[in-house]
Amino acid sequence: MQLTNRQLFRQNLAVPADIPEAIEIESAEGIFLTSVDGQKYIDLVSGVSVSNVGHRHPAVVKAIKEQLDKYMHLMVYGKYIQSPQVRLAGLLSSVLPEKLDSVFLVNSGSEAIEGALKLAKRISGRSEIMAFKKSYHGSTHGALSILGDERMKSAYRPLLPNVKLLEYNNLDDLDKINADTASVVVEAIQAEAGIIIPSQDFMHKLNVKCHENKCLLIVDEVQMGFGRTGKMFGFEHFDIEPDIVCFAKGLGGGMPIGAFVSSKENMNLLTFNPALGHITTFGGHPVSSASALASLKLILDEGLHKKSNDKGLLIASGLEKHPKIKTIRRIGLMLGVELKSDFSAARMVKILQGHHLIVDQFLFNESSFRIAPPLTITEDEIRVVIEMLNACLDDL
C-alpha cells in the first residue's frame, strides 16, 4: 500500500519540530495557500518574510522559466560569468550604501551569517564576537553560537568560543565593545524577540563604538530586508554604517538564496592569500538568482517598500482597540501582536488556522504572534483580514 503524503511526512521527513496539525498544500498564489482538500488559507506571515512579492508572482515565475530554458547549475560559484548572478549583484549594490559594493551569494541566511563571521575575523585578525540576547541568526554552528537564547544552544555545546551576548537596546552594555572585538552582529529590528525596535540613541552608539574600536558592524537583514519595514532595508531607519550586511528570505522571491555584502576591498580577502577563502557549490544558483533579480526589480518598480508602512498601519489600527490585545509593536508591514496575560498566543495561532488565517509565533516571545503578509496584499484584502482577526480574537 502506498503511503500518503501525511504518513511520509510523519515517518520519513526529518523536521525541526513536531507539527501534527500541519496543512498539506496543493498550490499557492498571491496571499493565498490552497490545501489538498480545496480549502483556501490567507498567508499572513509570507513564509516567515520570504514571499514579500506574494506566492508565484507572474514576473518571478516568468524569470524562473526563462532561466530554466537557458541553464541551471553550471559550475561551483565564481567559476563562470552567469548573467543572473552578476545582474542581481549589480542591482543589489545600487540600492545599498556606496561602500557595500561587493556581493557574495550563498544559499540561505545561516550561510550568509557564517560568511560574514569569517570575513570579520579575516579583516580584524580578532576572534571575539558580540551579539544580542533574544537574537536569532540561524542554526548552523557559527550562527547558533551567536544565537541569543541558551535553551536552543545548550544541547550543542561546545560552540564557538569568545562569544559575548549583550542586552539589546541597552546603551550601557555597548561599553563592553572593545579593541579585542572582531565583530558585533545585530538585527536592525529584533524579529524573534517579538518585533523589538531599538532607540535611535542605541543604534547610533553601537555604530560609534564599532568604528572607535575598529570592529566590524554586521547587520542581519534576513527578516527585515526588501521592503518589510517601510524602507528597502531595516538599517535605513537608523544612523548606522554597516560594514557587512546579510540577506536571505525576502531576497529570493520564493527561491532559496542568501548573500553577505561588504566592500570590494574587504571581499578581496576571501579571494586572495589564500584563494578560496570562502566557497560554495550552489551559492547564487542561476535559477534562484533570476528569481531574486525579478523580485527586487518588482519591489523597486512598484514601490512596494514605500507602501508597506501604510498597509501595516491599516492592520494595526484595525486591531489595536480589541480588549484582548495588550499592545502591537510594528514597523512597516511587520507586526508583533501581544495578547494580555490571560490569553495564549499559541492557542490564538491554532484558532486562526482553523479559520483559514496563517500567522506564527515568535521563538523568544510566548505572549505574541506575528503578522507579516506579502507586501502585495491589497487594502481590500487587509480589511477582510481585520474582520476575520477580530472575530477570532472574540473566540479566544
XYZ file of C-alpha atoms in Angstrom:
396
model
C 0.000 0.000 0.000
C 1.347 3.406 -0.971
C 1.809 5.759 1.953
C 0.022 9.110 1.958
C 1.987 12.354 1.972
C 0.998 12.895 5.601
C 2.280 9.439 6.556
C 5.547 10.093 4.731
C 5.780 13.492 6.446
C 5.441 11.810 9.834
C 7.625 8.802 9.038
C 10.400 9.758 6.624
C 10.838 13.525 6.625
C 13.118 14.860 9.357
C 11.609 18.089 10.681
C 12.737 20.670 13.277
C 9.551 20.450 15.379
C 6.567 18.143 15.767
C 3.552 19.654 13.997
C 0.779 17.043 13.796
C -1.725 19.627 12.522
C 0.442 20.620 9.531
C -1.606 21.537 6.452
C -0.843 19.766 3.173
C -0.616 22.438 0.492
C -1.615 21.834 -3.118
C -0.929 25.287 -4.568
C -0.214 28.915 -3.692
C -0.778 32.246 -5.406
C -0.592 35.823 -4.151
C -1.565 35.838 -0.471
C -3.414 32.517 -0.706
C -2.452 28.917 0.061
C -4.767 26.124 -1.111
C -4.795 22.766 0.675
C -5.218 19.369 -0.988
C -8.855 19.338 0.114
C -9.526 22.652 -1.618
C -9.513 24.911 1.443
C -8.067 28.409 0.936
C -5.869 29.987 3.592
C -4.585 33.553 3.794
C -0.836 33.631 4.395
C -0.186 36.381 6.939
C 3.479 35.510 7.514
C 4.819 35.246 3.936
C 6.591 32.000 4.772
C 8.395 34.000 7.512
C 9.217 37.072 5.415
C 10.158 35.101 2.295
C 7.279 35.716 -0.118
C 7.398 39.509 0.061
C 6.049 39.781 -3.501
C 3.464 37.086 -2.870
C 3.425 33.453 -3.896
C 4.207 32.714 -7.541
C 4.178 36.292 -8.710
C 3.872 36.176 -12.528
C 7.034 38.251 -13.058
C 9.043 35.934 -10.818
C 7.636 32.768 -12.395
C 8.406 34.163 -15.866
C 12.027 34.876 -14.903
C 12.430 31.381 -13.450
C 11.004 29.690 -16.554
C 13.164 31.763 -18.877
C 16.279 30.862 -16.910
C 15.341 27.158 -16.846
C 15.259 27.252 -20.644
C 18.871 28.523 -20.684
C 20.774 26.671 -17.957
C 20.666 25.604 -14.324
C 23.798 24.763 -12.321
C 26.975 25.062 -14.372
C 29.954 25.053 -12.026
C 30.957 25.921 -8.480
C 30.326 29.543 -7.507
C 32.546 32.130 -9.169
C 33.999 29.995 -11.981
C 31.821 31.310 -14.818
C 30.186 34.640 -15.583
C 26.463 33.991 -15.190
C 24.069 36.786 -16.109
C 21.505 36.247 -13.299
C 24.235 36.383 -10.640
C 26.049 39.471 -11.873
C 22.847 41.376 -12.697
C 21.498 40.639 -9.224
C 24.768 41.727 -7.594
C 24.769 44.937 -9.616
C 21.182 45.887 -8.798
C 21.521 44.985 -5.122
C 24.716 47.040 -4.809
C 22.995 50.010 -6.445
C 20.382 50.273 -3.672
C 22.884 49.863 -0.817
C 25.322 52.416 0.646
C 28.218 53.097 -1.715
C 30.812 51.125 0.237
C 28.665 47.973 0.168
C 29.526 47.173 -3.429
C 30.594 43.512 -3.387
C 28.029 40.710 -3.077
C 28.840 37.115 -2.138
C 25.877 34.875 -2.991
C 25.081 31.827 -0.865
C 22.025 29.620 -0.270
C 20.486 30.807 2.997
C 20.553 33.285 5.847
C 22.575 30.982 8.071
C 25.215 30.679 5.353
C 25.277 34.451 4.944
C 25.946 34.838 8.666
C 28.701 32.207 8.562
C 30.392 34.022 5.701
C 30.107 37.373 7.464
C 31.654 35.983 10.661
C 34.582 34.551 8.702
C 35.097 37.786 6.814
C 35.075 39.863 10.004
C 37.657 37.576 11.588
C 39.828 37.811 8.469
C 39.623 41.609 8.338
C 40.188 42.278 12.032
C 42.546 39.459 12.971
C 40.457 39.079 16.143
C 38.163 36.325 17.374
C 35.762 37.902 19.893
C 32.183 38.152 18.603
C 29.407 40.131 20.240
C 25.713 39.606 19.576
C 22.496 40.212 21.485
C 20.216 38.283 23.786
C 16.982 37.049 22.151
C 18.526 37.397 18.712
C 18.224 34.731 16.033
C 20.735 34.379 13.201
C 20.344 30.744 12.122
C 21.162 27.274 13.409
C 24.435 26.313 11.744
C 27.427 26.094 14.075
C 28.586 29.704 13.962
C 25.092 31.165 13.713
C 23.954 29.054 16.661
C 26.950 30.278 18.655
C 25.695 33.867 18.464
C 22.017 32.993 18.940
C 20.595 34.817 21.942
C 18.802 32.037 23.846
C 20.527 29.279 25.816
C 17.599 26.850 25.521
C 18.363 26.318 21.842
C 22.140 26.142 22.358
C 22.838 24.025 25.424
C 22.439 20.610 23.749
C 25.047 21.506 21.122
C 27.882 22.912 23.191
C 30.790 23.450 22.892
C 30.138 26.087 20.267
C 32.393 28.896 19.051
C 34.497 30.409 21.853
C 34.776 34.116 22.640
C 31.125 34.946 22.065
C 29.532 37.553 24.339
C 25.837 38.391 24.428
C 24.722 41.942 25.195
C 21.301 43.295 26.147
C 19.515 44.634 23.079
C 18.615 48.322 23.281
C 20.766 48.780 26.410
C 23.176 51.667 25.913
C 25.417 50.791 28.864
C 26.064 47.277 27.548
C 27.591 48.753 24.404
C 30.550 49.897 26.507
C 31.668 46.240 26.524
C 32.687 46.574 22.866
C 36.473 46.885 22.927
C 39.710 46.577 20.973
C 39.534 42.762 21.148
C 36.137 42.621 19.442
C 36.184 41.316 15.876
C 32.537 41.982 15.114
C 29.171 42.906 16.535
C 26.213 41.159 14.909
C 22.871 42.925 15.234
C 19.367 42.774 13.809
C 18.217 46.266 12.889
C 14.890 45.221 14.394
C 14.823 42.127 16.596
C 12.392 39.717 14.983
C 12.104 36.584 17.114
C 12.002 38.611 20.329
C 8.610 39.865 19.144
C 9.443 42.840 16.869
C 11.610 44.949 19.163
C 12.523 48.307 17.657
C 15.670 49.860 19.163
C 16.103 53.508 20.008
C 17.972 55.857 17.708
C 20.433 56.511 20.548
C 21.181 52.795 20.889
C 21.892 52.281 17.205
C 23.946 55.476 16.981
C 26.115 54.492 19.939
C 26.526 50.974 18.530
C 27.789 52.461 15.283
C 30.186 54.798 17.108
C 31.590 52.078 19.400
C 32.238 49.743 16.482
C 34.077 52.385 14.493
C 36.051 53.612 17.525
C 37.287 50.081 18.179
C 37.752 49.176 14.504
C 35.473 46.177 14.817
C 33.065 45.140 12.090
C 29.387 46.039 12.390
C 27.405 43.171 10.840
C 23.710 43.864 10.271
C 21.396 40.871 9.860
C 18.649 41.889 7.402
C 17.423 38.346 6.761
C 13.889 39.009 8.038
C 13.672 42.783 7.652
C 15.205 43.318 4.229
C 13.477 44.147 0.942
C 10.649 46.449 1.901
C 9.302 44.763 5.000
C 9.927 47.755 7.308
C 8.674 50.617 5.142
C 12.149 51.179 3.731
C 14.155 48.900 1.486
C 16.299 47.788 4.445
C 15.771 47.908 8.190
C 19.086 49.622 8.928
C 17.958 52.636 6.874
C 15.754 53.683 9.790
C 18.879 54.402 11.863
C 22.107 56.394 11.809
C 24.418 53.435 11.219
C 27.006 52.413 8.637
C 27.173 48.615 8.380
C 30.476 47.048 7.363
C 28.744 43.824 6.326
C 25.055 43.174 5.654
C 23.422 39.732 5.483
C 20.371 38.897 3.371
C 18.178 35.887 2.550
C 14.427 35.151 2.835
C 12.796 38.101 1.012
C 15.753 38.345 -1.378
C 14.742 35.298 -3.393
C 11.126 35.887 -4.372
C 10.331 32.428 -3.011
C 13.526 30.662 -4.109
C 16.450 29.735 -1.817
C 19.249 32.287 -1.863
C 21.269 34.360 0.594
C 24.023 36.950 0.418
C 26.524 38.820 2.520
C 27.675 42.178 1.217
C 30.689 44.327 2.047
C 33.252 46.472 0.256
C 35.290 45.095 -2.630
C 38.423 45.717 -0.568
C 37.073 43.542 2.245
C 35.775 40.822 -0.055
C 39.153 40.541 -1.783
C 40.425 38.998 1.447
C 38.313 35.937 0.607
C 39.750 35.849 -2.931
C 43.488 36.178 -2.305
C 46.041 34.944 0.262
C 44.726 32.291 0.263
C 42.405 31.851 -2.679
C 39.112 30.077 -1.995
C 38.767 31.796 1.371
C 35.048 31.099 1.212
C 33.483 28.713 -1.298
C 30.103 27.234 -2.138
C 28.876 24.879 -4.845
C 25.301 26.077 -5.225
C 25.524 29.648 -3.907
C 23.776 32.082 -6.220
C 22.173 29.269 -8.216
C 21.219 30.847 -11.560
C 17.530 29.988 -11.198
C 17.413 31.442 -7.681
C 19.367 34.494 -8.845
C 16.919 35.046 -11.709
C 14.037 34.830 -9.248
C 15.756 37.229 -6.839
C 16.514 39.711 -9.608
C 12.885 39.704 -10.764
C 11.647 40.104 -7.191
C 13.985 43.016 -6.453
C 13.010 44.759 -9.694
C 9.358 44.287 -8.813
C 9.752 45.815 -5.343
C 11.576 48.813 -6.807
C 9.364 49.310 -9.869
C 6.100 49.086 -7.918
C 7.441 50.902 -4.849
C 6.279 48.093 -2.577
C 8.751 49.172 0.109
C 7.147 52.628 0.140
C 3.627 51.229 0.534
C 4.254 48.727 3.323
C 4.081 51.248 6.161
C 0.559 52.396 5.265
C -0.595 48.795 4.930
C 0.897 47.881 8.306
C -0.715 50.925 9.891
C -4.088 49.872 8.479
C -3.774 46.435 10.105
C -2.629 47.866 13.436
C -5.397 50.459 13.580
C -7.983 47.761 12.905
C -6.788 45.567 15.773
C -5.337 47.806 18.469
C -8.617 48.552 20.242
C -9.548 44.908 20.764
C -9.798 44.314 24.534
C -7.702 41.122 24.431
C -4.703 42.832 22.832
C -2.142 44.364 25.188
C -0.011 46.118 22.580
C 1.065 45.985 18.956
C 4.715 46.539 18.071
C 5.055 47.472 14.428
C 7.469 48.642 11.805
C 6.207 48.747 8.241
C 4.305 45.578 7.413
C 5.809 43.573 10.291
C 3.675 43.366 13.422
C 4.116 41.719 16.793
C 0.681 41.406 18.396
C 0.979 40.893 22.157
C -2.022 39.467 23.981
C -2.984 40.253 27.550
C -1.675 37.775 30.108
C -4.975 35.885 30.398
C -4.752 34.735 26.777
C -2.496 32.284 24.923
C -0.722 33.258 21.711
C -0.212 29.573 20.874
C -3.954 28.963 21.143
C -4.632 32.059 19.072
C -2.417 30.730 16.271
C -4.424 27.477 16.225
C -7.773 29.294 16.285
C -6.685 31.447 13.363
C -5.534 28.425 11.373
C -8.937 26.860 11.994
C -10.439 29.973 10.406
C -8.004 29.820 7.470
C -5.637 32.573 8.605
C -1.950 31.670 8.880
C 0.050 33.574 11.493
C 3.015 32.380 13.525
C 4.565 32.592 16.972
C 7.956 34.035 17.822
C 10.846 31.941 19.095
C 11.564 34.152 22.099
C 8.243 35.816 22.912
C 5.490 33.455 24.035
C 2.832 36.128 24.539
C 2.859 37.475 20.976
C 2.197 36.354 17.420
C 3.457 37.789 14.153
C 1.608 39.269 11.218
C 3.736 39.881 8.118
C 1.710 39.340 4.939
C 3.127 39.726 1.439
C 3.823 43.343 0.530
C 1.423 42.860 -2.376
C -1.625 42.454 -0.124
C -4.318 44.968 -1.096
C -6.213 47.313 1.205
C -9.440 45.452 0.442
C -7.784 42.173 1.424
C -6.488 43.808 4.600
C -9.994 44.909 5.577
C -11.248 41.327 5.185
C -8.322 40.074 7.274
C -9.007 42.618 10.041
C -12.619 41.488 10.285
C -11.559 37.828 10.471
C -8.830 38.533 13.041
C -11.185 40.426 15.315
C -13.768 37.633 15.106
C -11.115 35.073 16.078
C -9.964 37.268 18.961
C -13.566 37.263 20.162
C -13.430 33.438 20.197
C -10.162 33.309 22.159
